[in-house]
């Protein structure tokens, strides 16, 4: 397998798992269904403004790395080990929270770039997976143009929940309404729903993948 294909085989699954964010999707879809398309675009912009600087820094595009390939591999897998543990811990916390759901409350939110910034900056499922994908790009040391395209690509994939409602409203508005249908506020929330299972699965699966990658280096050295 070519180095580029091997890199894609690593970062694409991580990016897809990073995009598993029902909260981001529901927030964006709410703006779209209310006819607040400009707010939805602002929300998407806020998401991207959080991810891009992190992705650029994690990939090392702001400076030339001087470490040897072995040093970079060790650093990459160490980062994966730490992020994997963070994801597993957060996934366990999500399971515990699902066992004790809080009542759903109403209240409208303003659509804006700051809201998008806050939502992504506190998205502890997405960020570790996105950081891992970006640092894999940096570790592979592709040409600058390829690294730039890869960071842009994984960012677009990661913010899929934010731009997908804008696309669905053009091609399948009925489907968008079905996705965002919620029970009455007086109804007791269920413990296990698609909205709770998706981030839990993304955390646990993503954490396992990162830890397997980190452990692979140790096994190779042994």
PDB file of N, CA, C and O in Angstrom, residues 70-115:
ATOM      1  N   UNK A  70      11.599   7.961  13.735  1.00  0.00           N
ATOM      2  CA  UNK A  70      11.329   7.164  14.930  1.00  0.00           C
ATOM      3  C   UNK A  70      10.759   8.028  16.046  1.00  0.00           C
ATOM      4  O   UNK A  70       9.786   7.649  16.711  1.00  0.00           O
ATOM      5  N   UNK A  71      11.361   9.207  16.244  1.00  0.00           N
ATOM      6  CA  UNK A  71      10.860  10.120  17.280  1.00  0.00           C
ATOM      7  C   UNK A  71       9.428  10.555  16.975  1.00  0.00           C
ATOM      8  O   UNK A  71       8.591  10.658  17.874  1.00  0.00           O
ATOM      9  N   UNK A  72       9.157  10.821  15.709  1.00  0.00           N
ATOM     10  CA  UNK A  72       7.805  11.238  15.332  1.00  0.00           C
ATOM     11  C   UNK A  72       6.809  10.108  15.552  1.00  0.00           C
ATOM     12  O   UNK A  72       5.674  10.334  15.979  1.00  0.00           O
ATOM     13  N   UNK A  73       7.216   8.867  15.249  1.00  0.00           N
ATOM     14  CA  UNK A  73       6.326   7.722  15.473  1.00  0.00           C
ATOM     15  C   UNK A  73       6.014   7.553  16.954  1.00  0.00           C
ATOM     16  O   UNK A  73       4.860   7.313  17.338  1.00  0.00           O
ATOM     17  N   UNK A  74       7.042   7.698  17.785  1.00  0.00           N
ATOM     18  CA  UNK A  74       6.824   7.572  19.224  1.00  0.00           C
ATOM     19  C   UNK A  74       5.879   8.666  19.713  1.00  0.00           C
ATOM     20  O   UNK A  74       4.936   8.409  20.476  1.00  0.00           O
ATOM     21  N   UNK A  75       6.127   9.899  19.267  1.00  0.00           N
ATOM     22  CA  UNK A  75       5.270  11.011  19.680  1.00  0.00           C
ATOM     23  C   UNK A  75       3.842  10.814  19.192  1.00  0.00           C
ATOM     24  O   UNK A  75       2.881  11.045  19.936  1.00  0.00           O
ATOM     25  N   UNK A  76       3.692  10.359  17.942  1.00  0.00           N
ATOM     26  CA  UNK A  76       2.362  10.153  17.376  1.00  0.00           C
ATOM     27  C   UNK A  76       1.579   9.120  18.162  1.00  0.00           C
ATOM     28  O   UNK A  76       0.405   9.309  18.494  1.00  0.00           O
ATOM     29  N   UNK A  77       2.230   8.025  18.487  1.00  0.00           N
ATOM     30  CA  UNK A  77       1.539   6.954  19.204  1.00  0.00           C
ATOM     31  C   UNK A  77       1.306   7.320  20.666  1.00  0.00           C
ATOM     32  O   UNK A  77       0.319   6.873  21.269  1.00  0.00           O
ATOM     33  N   UNK A  78       2.175   8.132  21.231  1.00  0.00           N
ATOM     34  CA  UNK A  78       1.936   8.621  22.590  1.00  0.00           C
ATOM     35  C   UNK A  78       0.696   9.504  22.626  1.00  0.00           C
ATOM     36  O   UNK A  78      -0.145   9.389  23.529  1.00  0.00           O
ATOM     37  N   UNK A  79       0.591  10.381  21.632  1.00  0.00           N
ATOM     38  CA  UNK A  79      -0.601  11.231  21.529  1.00  0.00           C
ATOM     39  C   UNK A  79      -1.845  10.370  21.377  1.00  0.00           C
ATOM     40  O   UNK A  79      -2.872  10.608  22.027  1.00  0.00           O
ATOM     41  N   UNK A  80      -1.768   9.347  20.526  1.00  0.00           N
ATOM     42  CA  UNK A  80      -2.916   8.462  20.343  1.00  0.00           C
ATOM     43  C   UNK A  80      -3.294   7.753  21.639  1.00  0.00           C
ATOM     44  O   UNK A  80      -4.480   7.572  21.937  1.00  0.00           O
ATOM     45  N   UNK A  81      -2.285   7.333  22.414  1.00  0.00           N
ATOM     46  CA  UNK A  81      -2.565   6.647  23.677  1.00  0.00           C
ATOM     47  C   UNK A  81      -3.304   7.574  24.644  1.00  0.00           C
ATOM     48  O   UNK A  81      -4.301   7.181  25.268  1.00  0.00           O
ATOM     49  N   UNK A  82      -2.831   8.815  24.745  1.00  0.00           N
ATOM     50  CA  UNK A  82      -3.472   9.778  25.645  1.00  0.00           C
ATOM     51  C   UNK A  82      -4.893  10.089  25.177  1.00  0.00           C
ATOM     52  O   UNK A  82      -5.852  10.070  25.968  1.00  0.00           O
ATOM     53  N   UNK A  83      -5.045  10.362  23.882  1.00  0.00           N
ATOM     54  CA  UNK A  83      -6.370  10.678  23.347  1.00  0.00           C
ATOM     55  C   UNK A  83      -7.305   9.488  23.462  1.00  0.00           C
ATOM     56  O   UNK A  83      -8.510   9.646  23.716  1.00  0.00           O
ATOM     57  N   UNK A  84      -6.782   8.279  23.254  1.00  0.00           N
ATOM     58  CA  UNK A  84      -7.603   7.084  23.385  1.00  0.00           C
ATOM     59  C   UNK A  84      -8.146   6.924  24.796  1.00  0.00           C
ATOM     60  O   UNK A  84      -9.326   6.599  24.995  1.00  0.00           O
ATOM     61  N   UNK A  85      -7.296   7.160  25.792  1.00  0.00           N
ATOM     62  CA  UNK A  85      -7.744   7.085  27.183  1.00  0.00           C
ATOM     63  C   UNK A  85      -8.778   8.157  27.498  1.00  0.00           C
ATOM     64  O   UNK A  85      -9.750   7.916  28.219  1.00  0.00           O
ATOM     65  N   UNK A  86      -8.552   9.361  26.947  1.00  0.00           N
ATOM     66  CA  UNK A  86      -9.520  10.442  27.141  1.00  0.00           C
ATOM     67  C   UNK A  86     -10.879  10.054  26.557  1.00  0.00           C
ATOM     68  O   UNK A  86     -11.932  10.242  27.193  1.00  0.00           O
ATOM     69  N   UNK A  87     -10.877   9.483  25.361  1.00  0.00           N
ATOM     70  CA  UNK A  87     -12.124   9.091  24.720  1.00  0.00           C
ATOM     71  C   UNK A  87     -12.840   7.990  25.499  1.00  0.00           C
ATOM     72  O   UNK A  87     -14.064   8.030  25.672  1.00  0.00           O
ATOM     73  N   UNK A  88     -12.095   6.992  25.960  1.00  0.00           N
ATOM     74  CA  UNK A  88     -12.721   5.920  26.730  1.00  0.00           C
ATOM     75  C   UNK A  88     -13.302   6.457  28.034  1.00  0.00           C
ATOM     76  O   UNK A  88     -14.403   6.065  28.450  1.00  0.00           O
ATOM     77  N   UNK A  89     -12.574   7.363  28.679  1.00  0.00           N
ATOM     78  CA  UNK A  89     -13.081   7.955  29.904  1.00  0.00           C
ATOM     79  C   UNK A  89     -14.342   8.779  29.663  1.00  0.00           C
ATOM     80  O   UNK A  89     -15.313   8.703  30.430  1.00  0.00           O
ATOM     81  N   UNK A  90     -14.322   9.554  28.581  1.00  0.00           N
ATOM     82  CA  UNK A  90     -15.496  10.375  28.264  1.00  0.00           C
ATOM     83  C   UNK A  90     -16.673   9.487  27.856  1.00  0.00           C
ATOM     84  O   UNK A  90     -17.824   9.765  28.211  1.00  0.00           O
ATOM     85  N   UNK A  91     -16.386   8.403  27.121  1.00  0.00           N
ATOM     86  CA  UNK A  91     -17.443   7.469  26.757  1.00  0.00           C
ATOM     87  C   UNK A  91     -18.083   6.844  27.985  1.00  0.00           C
ATOM     88  O   UNK A  91     -19.314   6.696  28.055  1.00  0.00           O
ATOM     89  N   UNK A  92     -17.263   6.469  28.984  1.00  0.00           N
ATOM     90  CA  UNK A  92     -17.797   5.911  30.222  1.00  0.00           C
ATOM     91  C   UNK A  92     -18.663   6.940  30.949  1.00  0.00           C
ATOM     92  O   UNK A  92     -19.713   6.609  31.514  1.00  0.00           O
ATOM     93  N   UNK A  93     -18.227   8.222  30.915  1.00  0.00           N
ATOM     94  CA  UNK A  93     -19.032   9.276  31.543  1.00  0.00           C
ATOM     95  C   UNK A  93     -20.368   9.451  30.825  1.00  0.00           C
ATOM     96  O   UNK A  93     -21.407   9.646  31.459  1.00  0.00           O
ATOM     97  N   UNK A  94     -20.362   9.341  29.492  1.00  0.00           N
ATOM     98  CA  UNK A  94     -21.608   9.449  28.728  1.00  0.00           C
ATOM     99  C   UNK A  94     -22.560   8.307  29.059  1.00  0.00           C
ATOM    100  O   UNK A  94     -23.778   8.500  29.132  1.00  0.00           O
ATOM    101  N   UNK A  95     -22.003   7.105  29.250  1.00  0.00           N
ATOM    102  CA  UNK A  95     -22.843   5.968  29.641  1.00  0.00           C
ATOM    103  C   UNK A  95     -23.494   6.248  30.985  1.00  0.00           C
ATOM    104  O   UNK A  95     -24.695   6.019  31.181  1.00  0.00           O
ATOM    105  N   UNK A  96     -22.709   6.738  31.926  1.00  0.00           N
ATOM    106  CA  UNK A  96     -23.245   7.048  33.257  1.00  0.00           C
ATOM    107  C   UNK A  96     -24.313   8.134  33.176  1.00  0.00           C
ATOM    108  O   UNK A  96     -25.347   8.047  33.843  1.00  0.00           O
ATOM    109  N   UNK A  97     -24.073   9.141  32.345  1.00  0.00           N
ATOM    110  CA  UNK A  97     -25.056  10.215  32.216  1.00  0.00           C
ATOM    111  C   UNK A  97     -26.342   9.705  31.574  1.00  0.00           C
ATOM    112  O   UNK A  97     -27.435  10.135  31.938  1.00  0.00           O
ATOM    113  N   UNK A  98     -26.205   8.751  30.623  1.00  0.00           N
ATOM    114  CA  UNK A  98     -27.397   8.199  29.977  1.00  0.00           C
ATOM    115  C   UNK A  98     -28.248   7.411  30.966  1.00  0.00           C
ATOM    116  O   UNK A  98     -29.468   7.312  30.806  1.00  0.00           O
ATOM    117  N   UNK A  99     -27.615   6.859  32.000  1.00  0.00           N
ATOM    118  CA  UNK A  99     -28.354   6.120  33.015  1.00  0.00           C
ATOM    119  C   UNK A  99     -29.158   7.047  33.921  1.00  0.00           C
ATOM    120  O   UNK A  99     -30.091   6.610  34.594  1.00  0.00           O
ATOM    121  N   UNK A 100     -28.791   8.316  33.926  1.00  0.00           N
ATOM    122  CA  UNK A 100     -29.488   9.301  34.767  1.00  0.00           C
ATOM    123  C   UNK A 100     -29.796  10.530  33.924  1.00  0.00           C
ATOM    124  O   UNK A 100     -29.218  11.603  34.141  1.00  0.00           O
ATOM    125  N   UNK A 101     -30.703  10.389  32.944  1.00  0.00           N
ATOM    126  CA  UNK A 101     -30.977  11.506  32.033  1.00  0.00           C
ATOM    127  C   UNK A 101     -31.646  12.673  32.739  1.00  0.00           C
ATOM    128  O   UNK A 101     -32.474  12.487  33.630  1.00  0.00           O
ATOM    129  N   UNK A 102     -31.236  13.866  32.349  1.00  0.00           N
ATOM    130  CA  UNK A 102     -31.864  15.071  32.886  1.00  0.00           C
ATOM    131  C   UNK A 102     -33.095  15.400  32.050  1.00  0.00           C
ATOM    132  O   UNK A 102     -33.153  15.091  30.865  1.00  0.00           O
ATOM    133  N   UNK A 103     -34.117  16.025  32.638  1.00  0.00           N
ATOM    134  CA  UNK A 103     -35.289  16.415  31.867  1.00  0.00           C
ATOM    135  C   UNK A 103     -34.916  17.365  30.746  1.00  0.00           C
ATOM    136  O   UNK A 103     -34.053  18.217  30.907  1.00  0.00           O
ATOM    137  N   UNK A 104     -35.585  17.179  29.620  1.00  0.00           N
ATOM    138  CA  UNK A 104     -35.324  18.072  28.498  1.00  0.00           C
ATOM    139  C   UNK A 104     -35.998  19.397  28.745  1.00  0.00           C
ATOM    140  O   UNK A 104     -37.116  19.452  29.258  1.00  0.00           O
ATOM    141  N   UNK A 105     -35.333  20.434  28.389  1.00  0.00           N
ATOM    142  CA  UNK A 105     -35.894  21.769  28.594  1.00  0.00           C
ATOM    143  C   UNK A 105     -36.032  22.511  27.305  1.00  0.00           C
ATOM    144  O   UNK A 105     -35.347  22.217  26.336  1.00  0.00           O
ATOM    145  N   UNK A 106     -36.928  23.455  27.286  1.00  0.00           N
ATOM    146  CA  UNK A 106     -37.100  24.249  26.083  1.00  0.00           C
ATOM    147  C   UNK A 106     -36.103  25.369  26.053  1.00  0.00           C
ATOM    148  O   UNK A 106     -35.069  25.350  26.682  1.00  0.00           O
ATOM    149  N   UNK A 107     -36.471  26.376  25.338  1.00  0.00           N
ATOM    150  CA  UNK A 107     -35.569  27.526  25.271  1.00  0.00           C
ATOM    151  C   UNK A 107     -34.920  27.614  23.924  1.00  0.00           C
ATOM    152  O   UNK A 107     -34.450  26.637  23.392  1.00  0.00           O
ATOM    153  N   UNK A 108     -34.909  28.789  23.365  1.00  0.00           N
ATOM    154  CA  UNK A 108     -34.300  28.967  22.057  1.00  0.00           C
ATOM    155  C   UNK A 108     -32.863  29.409  22.200  1.00  0.00           C
ATOM    156  O   UNK A 108     -32.464  29.963  23.214  1.00  0.00           O
ATOM    157  N   UNK A 109     -32.097  29.156  21.171  1.00  0.00           N
ATOM    158  CA  UNK A 109     -30.694  29.573  21.152  1.00  0.00           C
ATOM    159  C   UNK A 109     -30.474  30.456  19.944  1.00  0.00           C
ATOM    160  O   UNK A 109     -31.022  30.218  18.891  1.00  0.00           O
ATOM    161  N   UNK A 110     -29.654  31.424  20.124  1.00  0.00           N
ATOM    162  CA  UNK A 110     -29.335  32.276  18.997  1.00  0.00           C
ATOM    163  C   UNK A 110     -28.318  31.607  18.098  1.00  0.00           C
ATOM    164  O   UNK A 110     -27.360  31.014  18.566  1.00  0.00           O
ATOM    165  N   UNK A 111     -28.554  31.736  16.792  1.00  0.00           N
ATOM    166  CA  UNK A 111     -27.563  31.238  15.865  1.00  0.00           C
ATOM    167  C   UNK A 111     -26.493  32.278  15.645  1.00  0.00           C
ATOM    168  O   UNK A 111     -26.783  33.425  15.333  1.00  0.00           O
ATOM    169  N   UNK A 112     -25.245  31.892  15.864  1.00  0.00           N
ATOM    170  CA  UNK A 112     -24.165  32.838  15.679  1.00  0.00           C
ATOM    171  C   UNK A 112     -22.852  32.094  15.610  1.00  0.00           C
ATOM    172  O   UNK A 112     -22.749  30.917  15.962  1.00  0.00           O
ATOM    173  N   UNK A 113     -21.837  32.790  15.157  1.00  0.00           N
ATOM    174  CA  UNK A 113     -20.496  32.221  15.138  1.00  0.00           C
ATOM    175  C   UNK A 113     -20.037  31.871  16.557  1.00  0.00           C
ATOM    176  O   UNK A 113     -19.490  30.774  16.769  1.00  0.00           O
ATOM    177  N   UNK A 114     -20.235  32.724  17.567  1.00  0.00           N
ATOM    178  CA  UNK A 114     -19.809  32.345  18.926  1.00  0.00           C
ATOM    179  C   UNK A 114     -20.467  31.068  19.424  1.00  0.00           C
ATOM    180  O   UNK A 114     -19.823  30.276  20.120  1.00  0.00           O
ATOM    181  N   UNK A 115     -21.733  30.858  19.088  1.00  0.00           N
ATOM    182  CA  UNK A 115     -22.413  29.633  19.507  1.00  0.00           C
ATOM    183  C   UNK A 115     -21.745  28.419  18.870  1.00  0.00           C
ATOM    184  O   UNK A 115     -21.535  27.381  19.509  1.00  0.00           O
TER     185      UNK A 115
END
